[in-house]
């Protein structure tokens, strides 16, 4: 039933609405590709959880993880014990195996841009889909008030375009508000996350939406590299699968040493400022590659060379082909384990 829902949704045949029972709770399809699950009884560690996949349509490993979670809940192998909002993000892009159709969905989660046409517009256009998903998250978090001392949670699961020295890493969206709960680091460590990158300014991603507007512990999780369905290394993601199962059942997730994770902050946001712009390293350089002091990492006719200063920096998300005025790479410095 709901496991079929995932397949049918991917094939474009799922009904937009529907509801029913699963062991220990009930489900409701609240929008295409958006499944809300409500437990009859909440578990001891229950927190309202948004778990999303396929915000970029060609990133299939997270969709497989979501499918395995849903199958476990439907079979009764897992008894639902926490409110869940399970989301398949960009449905047309998932169906065509593309990152996006017209524009990158993961830049559109900003409320000011949400009020134009409301929530009843077609879902196969990225701005409309962003509005629909923001509304679904708002409704979900409003429906399940927080127990004293707990916070909301959102894991937005992706896979990265390029190779990475840390295959599995978390991006923490910027917030002016409270720090991420310190309890998250041992949990992410046990789930196989190897590095954490703290963003330095607002970027209107889906995880940022939950952190900025709902004070959630929210992350963009990069879980390996982009591969087609069936070609993902799911064994490497078994600890992440176990974490999702713990969240869904409202039980305590496994924990490991948070010091096993390497933490980074953004030191330099490298912007392309002219047509004559080059990155001075090979196009297939892995994320988190380190550059020693004195290395020239970019040449720009307007801004001049970008030279690494006294401390080595790591590069992530490089892209020399961005528009003029846009970000061409982030340069990171190592930081200590967050304590609060
Ligand atoms: Zn992605």
mmCIF file of C-alpha atoms and ligand atoms in Angstrom:
data_model
loop_
_atom_site.group_PDB
_atom_site.id
_atom_site.type_symbol
_atom_site.label_atom_id
_atom_site.label_comp_id
_atom_site.label_asym_id
_atom_site.label_seq_id
_atom_site.Cartn_x
_atom_site.Cartn_y
_atom_site.Cartn_z
ATOM 1 C CA UNK A 1 0.000 0.000 0.000
ATOM 2 C CA UNK A 2 2.174 2.870 1.115
ATOM 3 C CA UNK A 3 5.241 1.075 -0.244
ATOM 4 C CA UNK A 4 3.319 0.938 -3.525
ATOM 5 C CA UNK A 5 2.629 4.622 -3.058
ATOM 6 C CA UNK A 6 6.319 5.342 -3.447
ATOM 7 C CA UNK A 7 6.590 3.311 -6.658
ATOM 8 C CA UNK A 8 3.355 4.716 -8.028
ATOM 9 C CA UNK A 9 4.406 8.244 -7.190
ATOM 10 C CA UNK A 10 7.679 7.735 -9.016
ATOM 11 C CA UNK A 11 5.755 6.380 -11.992
ATOM 12 C CA UNK A 12 3.365 9.323 -11.921
ATOM 13 C CA UNK A 13 0.269 7.247 -11.099
ATOM 14 C CA UNK A 14 -0.247 7.929 -7.399
ATOM 15 C CA UNK A 15 -3.397 9.649 -6.263
ATOM 16 C CA UNK A 16 -2.793 12.997 -4.639
ATOM 17 C CA UNK A 17 -4.837 12.118 -1.571
ATOM 18 C CA UNK A 18 -5.494 9.061 0.509
ATOM 19 C CA UNK A 19 -5.239 7.697 3.997
ATOM 20 C CA UNK A 20 -5.140 4.418 5.878
ATOM 21 C CA UNK A 21 -3.630 2.390 8.678
ATOM 22 C CA UNK A 22 -0.159 0.985 9.216
ATOM 23 C CA UNK A 23 0.940 -1.026 12.271
ATOM 24 C CA UNK A 24 0.827 1.355 15.244
ATOM 25 C CA UNK A 25 -0.497 4.386 13.411
ATOM 26 C CA UNK A 26 -2.064 5.931 10.376
ATOM 27 C CA UNK A 27 -0.873 7.616 7.230
ATOM 28 C CA UNK A 28 -2.215 10.354 5.045
ATOM 29 C CA UNK A 29 -1.027 11.475 1.637
ATOM 30 C CA UNK A 30 -1.259 15.238 2.120
ATOM 31 C CA UNK A 31 0.089 16.255 -1.311
ATOM 32 C CA UNK A 32 1.720 14.429 -4.226
ATOM 33 C CA UNK A 33 4.871 12.832 -2.885
ATOM 34 C CA UNK A 34 4.155 13.975 0.688
ATOM 35 C CA UNK A 35 3.204 11.344 3.271
ATOM 36 C CA UNK A 36 2.323 12.199 6.857
ATOM 37 C CA UNK A 37 2.449 9.401 9.429
ATOM 38 C CA UNK A 38 0.895 9.749 12.883
ATOM 39 C CA UNK A 39 1.607 7.209 15.643
ATOM 40 C CA UNK A 40 -1.143 5.955 17.948
ATOM 41 C CA UNK A 41 1.358 6.170 20.801
ATOM 42 C CA UNK A 42 4.545 8.209 20.707
ATOM 43 C CA UNK A 43 7.805 6.578 21.691
ATOM 44 C CA UNK A 44 10.023 7.776 24.566
ATOM 45 C CA UNK A 45 12.324 9.804 22.309
ATOM 46 C CA UNK A 46 9.753 10.942 19.752
ATOM 47 C CA UNK A 47 10.277 14.229 17.925
ATOM 48 C CA UNK A 48 8.347 15.481 14.905
ATOM 49 C CA UNK A 49 10.619 14.537 11.988
ATOM 50 C CA UNK A 50 10.659 15.745 8.417
ATOM 51 C CA UNK A 51 12.632 13.323 6.256
ATOM 52 C CA UNK A 52 13.028 14.414 2.642
ATOM 53 C CA UNK A 53 14.684 12.935 -0.440
ATOM 54 C CA UNK A 54 14.771 13.717 -4.132
ATOM 55 C CA UNK A 55 14.874 17.507 -3.819
ATOM 56 C CA UNK A 56 17.386 16.937 -6.609
ATOM 57 C CA UNK A 57 15.809 14.354 -8.894
ATOM 58 C CA UNK A 58 18.907 12.355 -9.831
ATOM 59 C CA UNK A 59 20.001 11.687 -6.226
ATOM 60 C CA UNK A 60 18.614 8.216 -5.784
ATOM 61 C CA UNK A 61 20.273 6.724 -2.674
ATOM 62 C CA UNK A 62 18.118 8.845 -0.327
ATOM 63 C CA UNK A 63 14.992 7.736 -2.195
ATOM 64 C CA UNK A 64 16.041 4.122 -1.653
ATOM 65 C CA UNK A 65 16.539 4.850 2.067
ATOM 66 C CA UNK A 66 13.089 6.405 2.263
ATOM 67 C CA UNK A 67 11.615 3.406 0.442
ATOM 68 C CA UNK A 68 13.224 0.996 2.894
ATOM 69 C CA UNK A 69 11.905 3.027 5.833
ATOM 70 C CA UNK A 70 8.371 3.006 4.444
ATOM 71 C CA UNK A 71 8.544 -0.727 3.728
ATOM 72 C CA UNK A 72 9.667 -1.352 7.317
ATOM 73 C CA UNK A 73 6.794 0.724 8.707
ATOM 74 C CA UNK A 74 4.226 -0.940 6.511
ATOM 75 C CA UNK A 75 5.368 -4.496 7.275
ATOM 76 C CA UNK A 76 5.390 -3.853 11.024
ATOM 77 C CA UNK A 77 9.117 -4.541 11.206
ATOM 78 C CA UNK A 78 9.192 -0.979 12.554
ATOM 79 C CA UNK A 79 6.285 0.264 14.696
ATOM 80 C CA UNK A 80 5.795 3.951 14.101
ATOM 81 C CA UNK A 81 6.396 5.952 17.290
ATOM 82 C CA UNK A 82 6.940 9.529 16.129
ATOM 83 C CA UNK A 83 5.120 11.977 13.856
ATOM 84 C CA UNK A 84 6.746 11.793 10.429
ATOM 85 C CA UNK A 85 6.511 13.858 7.285
ATOM 86 C CA UNK A 86 8.131 11.874 4.467
ATOM 87 C CA UNK A 87 8.782 13.825 1.285
ATOM 88 C CA UNK A 88 9.788 13.034 -2.268
ATOM 89 C CA UNK A 89 10.875 16.455 -3.446
ATOM 90 C CA UNK A 90 11.032 17.124 -7.164
ATOM 91 C CA UNK A 91 8.733 14.503 -8.703
ATOM 92 C CA UNK A 92 9.102 15.351 -12.428
ATOM 93 C CA UNK A 93 12.879 15.545 -12.028
ATOM 94 C CA UNK A 94 12.975 12.195 -10.181
ATOM 95 C CA UNK A 95 10.936 10.622 -12.972
ATOM 96 C CA UNK A 96 13.282 11.928 -15.648
ATOM 97 C CA UNK A 97 16.465 11.273 -13.630
ATOM 98 C CA UNK A 98 17.501 14.925 -13.764
ATOM 99 C CA UNK A 99 18.786 17.222 -11.033
ATOM 100 C CA UNK A 100 15.921 19.629 -11.830
ATOM 101 C CA UNK A 101 13.597 20.557 -14.693
ATOM 102 C CA UNK A 102 13.733 24.344 -14.960
ATOM 103 C CA UNK A 103 15.533 25.587 -11.875
ATOM 104 C CA UNK A 104 17.270 24.257 -8.754
ATOM 105 C CA UNK A 105 14.468 23.531 -6.282
ATOM 106 C CA UNK A 106 16.870 23.740 -3.347
ATOM 107 C CA UNK A 107 17.273 27.515 -3.696
ATOM 108 C CA UNK A 108 13.583 28.395 -3.499
ATOM 109 C CA UNK A 109 12.568 27.771 0.111
ATOM 110 C CA UNK A 110 11.928 31.382 1.065
ATOM 111 C CA UNK A 111 8.631 32.637 2.418
ATOM 112 C CA UNK A 112 8.599 35.995 0.670
ATOM 113 C CA UNK A 113 8.426 34.091 -2.593
ATOM 114 C CA UNK A 114 5.724 31.778 -1.326
ATOM 115 C CA UNK A 115 2.783 34.116 -1.062
ATOM 116 C CA UNK A 116 2.229 34.864 -4.737
ATOM 117 C CA UNK A 117 -0.162 32.108 -5.714
ATOM 118 C CA UNK A 118 -0.652 30.115 -2.534
ATOM 119 C CA UNK A 119 -0.672 26.370 -2.267
ATOM 120 C CA UNK A 120 -3.064 25.161 -4.946
ATOM 121 C CA UNK A 121 -0.915 25.567 -8.005
ATOM 122 C CA UNK A 122 0.411 22.742 -10.189
ATOM 123 C CA UNK A 123 3.186 20.803 -8.509
ATOM 124 C CA UNK A 124 5.309 20.182 -11.581
ATOM 125 C CA UNK A 125 6.978 23.562 -11.589
ATOM 126 C CA UNK A 126 9.817 24.101 -9.097
ATOM 127 C CA UNK A 127 8.665 27.415 -7.532
ATOM 128 C CA UNK A 128 5.169 25.986 -7.083
ATOM 129 C CA UNK A 129 6.591 22.795 -5.602
ATOM 130 C CA UNK A 130 8.685 24.804 -3.133
ATOM 131 C CA UNK A 131 5.546 26.631 -1.994
ATOM 132 C CA UNK A 132 3.672 23.365 -1.625
ATOM 133 C CA UNK A 133 6.465 21.760 0.412
ATOM 134 C CA UNK A 134 6.863 24.814 2.653
ATOM 135 C CA UNK A 135 3.125 24.736 3.356
ATOM 136 C CA UNK A 136 3.272 20.997 4.112
ATOM 137 C CA UNK A 137 6.126 21.518 6.583
ATOM 138 C CA UNK A 138 4.318 24.445 8.257
ATOM 139 C CA UNK A 139 1.143 22.402 8.665
ATOM 140 C CA UNK A 140 3.034 19.363 9.955
ATOM 141 C CA UNK A 141 5.052 21.230 12.565
ATOM 142 C CA UNK A 142 1.932 23.127 13.698
ATOM 143 C CA UNK A 143 -0.016 19.899 14.060
ATOM 144 C CA UNK A 144 2.462 18.283 16.416
ATOM 145 C CA UNK A 145 3.397 20.622 19.258
ATOM 146 C CA UNK A 146 6.713 19.997 20.914
ATOM 147 C CA UNK A 147 7.173 18.242 24.220
ATOM 148 C CA UNK A 148 9.090 20.271 26.792
ATOM 149 C CA UNK A 149 12.802 20.387 26.028
ATOM 150 C CA UNK A 150 12.594 18.834 22.567
ATOM 151 C CA UNK A 151 13.132 20.311 19.131
ATOM 152 C CA UNK A 152 11.843 19.601 15.697
ATOM 153 C CA UNK A 153 14.005 17.710 13.269
ATOM 154 C CA UNK A 154 14.548 17.789 9.513
ATOM 155 C CA UNK A 155 16.962 15.599 7.594
ATOM 156 C CA UNK A 156 17.079 16.553 3.926
ATOM 157 C CA UNK A 157 18.982 13.758 2.215
ATOM 158 C CA UNK A 158 21.090 14.244 -0.912
ATOM 159 C CA UNK A 159 24.008 12.743 -2.773
ATOM 160 C CA UNK A 160 26.813 14.946 -4.094
ATOM 161 C CA UNK A 161 27.699 15.559 -7.735
ATOM 162 C CA UNK A 162 31.437 15.208 -7.229
ATOM 163 C CA UNK A 163 33.673 12.849 -5.338
ATOM 164 C CA UNK A 164 34.406 13.801 -1.723
ATOM 165 C CA UNK A 165 37.256 13.085 0.690
ATOM 166 C CA UNK A 166 34.413 12.640 3.182
ATOM 167 C CA UNK A 167 31.774 10.626 1.281
ATOM 168 C CA UNK A 168 29.107 11.370 3.894
ATOM 169 C CA UNK A 169 28.848 14.859 5.336
ATOM 170 C CA UNK A 170 26.272 17.204 6.821
ATOM 171 C CA UNK A 171 25.730 20.835 5.882
ATOM 172 C CA UNK A 172 24.304 22.910 8.736
ATOM 173 C CA UNK A 173 22.272 25.817 7.410
ATOM 174 C CA UNK A 174 23.017 29.238 8.860
ATOM 175 C CA UNK A 175 20.735 30.574 11.586
ATOM 176 C CA UNK A 176 20.717 33.647 13.835
ATOM 177 C CA UNK A 177 18.886 31.522 16.407
ATOM 178 C CA UNK A 178 19.892 28.718 18.730
ATOM 179 C CA UNK A 179 22.766 26.397 17.869
ATOM 180 C CA UNK A 180 22.000 22.874 16.723
ATOM 181 C CA UNK A 181 21.343 20.614 19.731
ATOM 182 C CA UNK A 182 24.669 19.190 20.889
ATOM 183 C CA UNK A 183 22.968 15.797 21.135
ATOM 184 C CA UNK A 184 22.915 15.639 17.319
ATOM 185 C CA UNK A 185 26.695 15.214 16.911
ATOM 186 C CA UNK A 186 27.046 11.786 18.564
ATOM 187 C CA UNK A 187 23.936 10.663 16.674
ATOM 188 C CA UNK A 188 25.284 11.803 13.305
ATOM 189 C CA UNK A 189 28.652 10.264 14.151
ATOM 190 C CA UNK A 190 27.013 6.884 14.754
ATOM 191 C CA UNK A 191 25.065 7.303 11.497
ATOM 192 C CA UNK A 192 28.332 7.410 9.563
ATOM 193 C CA UNK A 193 28.575 11.166 8.980
ATOM 194 C CA UNK A 194 32.272 12.000 8.633
ATOM 195 C CA UNK A 195 32.310 15.783 8.327
ATOM 196 C CA UNK A 196 30.083 18.731 9.230
ATOM 197 C CA UNK A 197 30.114 22.054 7.423
ATOM 198 C CA UNK A 198 28.546 25.066 9.140
ATOM 199 C CA UNK A 199 27.185 27.579 6.626
ATOM 200 C CA UNK A 200 28.075 31.220 7.254
ATOM 201 C CA UNK A 201 25.023 32.942 5.784
ATOM 202 C CA UNK A 202 21.437 32.287 4.782
ATOM 203 C CA UNK A 203 20.941 30.086 1.729
ATOM 204 C CA UNK A 204 17.361 29.251 0.899
ATOM 205 C CA UNK A 205 17.587 25.471 0.975
ATOM 206 C CA UNK A 206 14.931 23.112 2.297
ATOM 207 C CA UNK A 207 16.855 22.340 5.498
ATOM 208 C CA UNK A 208 17.468 26.072 6.009
ATOM 209 C CA UNK A 209 13.712 26.574 5.819
ATOM 210 C CA UNK A 210 13.079 24.285 8.794
ATOM 211 C CA UNK A 211 15.961 25.727 10.799
ATOM 212 C CA UNK A 212 15.242 29.379 10.023
ATOM 213 C CA UNK A 213 11.455 29.416 10.314
ATOM 214 C CA UNK A 214 10.846 26.527 12.733
ATOM 215 C CA UNK A 215 14.012 26.395 14.854
ATOM 216 C CA UNK A 216 14.462 22.743 13.901
ATOM 217 C CA UNK A 217 17.649 20.775 14.160
ATOM 218 C CA UNK A 218 17.967 20.640 10.378
ATOM 219 C CA UNK A 219 20.652 19.366 8.040
ATOM 220 C CA UNK A 220 21.378 18.804 4.396
ATOM 221 C CA UNK A 221 22.936 15.337 4.445
ATOM 222 C CA UNK A 222 25.216 14.419 1.545
ATOM 223 C CA UNK A 223 25.232 10.615 1.461
ATOM 224 C CA UNK A 224 27.784 9.581 -1.127
ATOM 225 C CA UNK A 225 27.865 10.358 -4.809
ATOM 226 C CA UNK A 226 25.096 10.584 -7.405
ATOM 227 C CA UNK A 227 24.314 7.164 -8.910
ATOM 228 C CA UNK A 228 21.320 5.686 -10.721
ATOM 229 C CA UNK A 229 18.762 3.508 -8.918
ATOM 230 C CA UNK A 230 20.262 0.119 -8.040
ATOM 231 C CA UNK A 231 23.875 1.329 -8.275
ATOM 232 C CA UNK A 232 24.058 2.899 -4.808
ATOM 233 C CA UNK A 233 26.286 1.474 -2.079
ATOM 234 C CA UNK A 234 23.480 0.904 0.420
ATOM 235 C CA UNK A 235 25.768 -1.065 2.765
ATOM 236 C CA UNK A 236 27.661 2.157 3.481
ATOM 237 C CA UNK A 237 24.343 3.764 4.376
ATOM 238 C CA UNK A 238 23.220 1.040 6.817
ATOM 239 C CA UNK A 239 24.020 3.229 9.868
ATOM 240 C CA UNK A 240 21.942 6.061 8.356
ATOM 241 C CA UNK A 241 19.126 3.606 7.722
ATOM 242 C CA UNK A 242 19.303 2.612 11.400
ATOM 243 C CA UNK A 243 19.089 6.271 12.432
ATOM 244 C CA UNK A 244 15.970 6.813 10.320
ATOM 245 C CA UNK A 245 14.436 3.702 11.896
ATOM 246 C CA UNK A 246 15.135 5.049 15.397
ATOM 247 C CA UNK A 247 13.570 8.406 14.531
ATOM 248 C CA UNK A 248 10.494 6.736 13.057
ATOM 249 C CA UNK A 249 9.976 4.489 16.063
ATOM 250 C CA UNK A 250 10.599 7.281 18.570
ATOM 251 C CA UNK A 251 13.443 5.373 20.208
ATOM 252 C CA UNK A 252 16.944 6.492 21.131
ATOM 253 C CA UNK A 253 19.316 6.488 18.133
ATOM 254 C CA UNK A 254 22.771 4.933 18.414
ATOM 255 C CA UNK A 255 25.534 7.308 19.495
ATOM 256 C CA UNK A 256 29.261 7.424 18.777
ATOM 257 C CA UNK A 257 32.147 9.743 19.566
ATOM 258 C CA UNK A 258 31.371 13.207 18.135
ATOM 259 C CA UNK A 259 35.134 13.786 17.855
ATOM 260 C CA UNK A 260 35.159 11.203 15.061
ATOM 261 C CA UNK A 261 33.576 13.905 12.875
ATOM 262 C CA UNK A 262 35.708 16.686 11.355
ATOM 263 C CA UNK A 263 34.016 20.098 11.643
ATOM 264 C CA UNK A 264 34.459 23.011 9.254
ATOM 265 C CA UNK A 265 33.330 26.604 8.889
ATOM 266 C CA UNK A 266 33.294 28.756 5.766
ATOM 267 C CA UNK A 267 36.388 30.981 5.664
ATOM 268 C CA UNK A 268 36.053 32.392 2.132
ATOM 269 C CA UNK A 269 33.122 32.524 -0.231
ATOM 270 C CA UNK A 270 34.815 32.674 -3.603
ATOM 271 C CA UNK A 271 32.732 34.706 -6.047
ATOM 272 C CA UNK A 272 33.107 34.871 -9.800
ATOM 273 C CA UNK A 273 33.452 38.569 -10.593
ATOM 274 C CA UNK A 274 34.320 38.642 -14.291
ATOM 275 C CA UNK A 275 33.915 36.749 -17.551
ATOM 276 C CA UNK A 276 37.626 35.952 -17.409
ATOM 277 C CA UNK A 277 37.560 33.619 -14.413
ATOM 278 C CA UNK A 278 39.283 30.291 -13.817
ATOM 279 C CA UNK A 279 39.664 27.893 -10.919
ATOM 280 C CA UNK A 280 43.306 26.797 -10.721
ATOM 281 C CA UNK A 281 42.724 23.111 -10.067
ATOM 282 C CA UNK A 282 41.347 20.209 -12.045
ATOM 283 C CA UNK A 283 37.632 20.065 -12.706
ATOM 284 C CA UNK A 284 37.201 16.740 -10.962
ATOM 285 C CA UNK A 285 38.882 17.734 -7.695
ATOM 286 C CA UNK A 286 37.147 16.072 -4.747
ATOM 287 C CA UNK A 287 35.166 18.066 -2.195
ATOM 288 C CA UNK A 288 37.273 18.884 0.902
ATOM 289 C CA UNK A 289 40.575 18.823 -1.018
ATOM 290 C CA UNK A 290 43.082 20.875 1.006
ATOM 291 C CA UNK A 291 45.179 23.715 -0.407
ATOM 292 C CA UNK A 292 48.380 24.738 1.335
ATOM 293 C CA UNK A 293 49.273 28.340 2.274
ATOM 294 C CA UNK A 294 50.367 30.265 -0.811
ATOM 295 C CA UNK A 295 48.351 28.151 -3.260
ATOM 296 C CA UNK A 296 46.539 30.094 -5.962
ATOM 297 C CA UNK A 297 43.041 28.638 -6.214
ATOM 298 C CA UNK A 298 41.408 31.083 -8.653
ATOM 299 C CA UNK A 299 42.261 33.820 -11.157
ATOM 300 C CA UNK A 300 39.744 36.545 -11.873
ATOM 301 C CA UNK A 301 40.311 39.466 -14.258
ATOM 302 C CA UNK A 302 38.380 41.787 -11.950
ATOM 303 C CA UNK A 303 39.220 40.481 -8.465
ATOM 304 C CA UNK A 304 42.744 39.215 -9.131
ATOM 305 C CA UNK A 305 44.095 35.903 -7.828
ATOM 306 C CA UNK A 306 42.654 34.139 -4.787
ATOM 307 C CA UNK A 307 45.625 32.976 -2.725
ATOM 308 C CA UNK A 308 45.426 30.796 0.391
ATOM 309 C CA UNK A 309 46.723 32.674 3.451
ATOM 310 C CA UNK A 310 48.462 31.323 6.534
ATOM 311 C CA UNK A 311 46.172 28.376 7.226
ATOM 312 C CA UNK A 312 45.365 25.574 4.785
ATOM 313 C CA UNK A 313 41.813 25.671 3.468
ATOM 314 C CA UNK A 314 39.575 23.002 1.912
ATOM 315 C CA UNK A 315 37.463 23.547 -1.169
ATOM 316 C CA UNK A 316 33.849 22.387 -1.520
ATOM 317 C CA UNK A 317 31.206 22.789 -4.216
ATOM 318 C CA UNK A 318 33.571 24.338 -6.820
ATOM 319 C CA UNK A 319 31.985 25.438 -10.085
ATOM 320 C CA UNK A 320 33.802 27.862 -12.401
ATOM 321 C CA UNK A 321 30.847 28.055 -14.774
ATOM 322 C CA UNK A 322 28.491 29.973 -12.489
ATOM 323 C CA UNK A 323 27.113 33.337 -13.610
ATOM 324 C CA UNK A 324 29.159 36.459 -12.887
ATOM 325 C CA UNK A 325 28.384 37.546 -9.324
ATOM 326 C CA UNK A 326 27.586 34.013 -8.156
ATOM 327 C CA UNK A 327 29.496 31.703 -5.822
ATOM 328 C CA UNK A 328 32.175 29.614 -7.515
ATOM 329 C CA UNK A 329 33.419 27.715 -4.440
ATOM 330 C CA UNK A 330 33.547 27.709 -0.661
ATOM 331 C CA UNK A 331 36.879 27.576 1.159
ATOM 332 C CA UNK A 332 36.712 25.985 4.590
ATOM 333 C CA UNK A 333 38.736 26.143 7.766
ATOM 334 C CA UNK A 334 38.717 23.382 10.358
ATOM 335 C CA UNK A 335 36.896 24.154 13.580
ATOM 336 C CA UNK A 336 36.453 22.393 16.897
ATOM 337 C CA UNK A 337 33.584 20.131 17.927
ATOM 338 C CA UNK A 338 30.566 22.324 18.723
ATOM 339 C CA UNK A 339 29.678 22.181 22.397
ATOM 340 C CA UNK A 340 26.225 23.772 22.438
HETATM 341 ZN ZN1 LIG B 1 21.308 17.455 -3.894
#
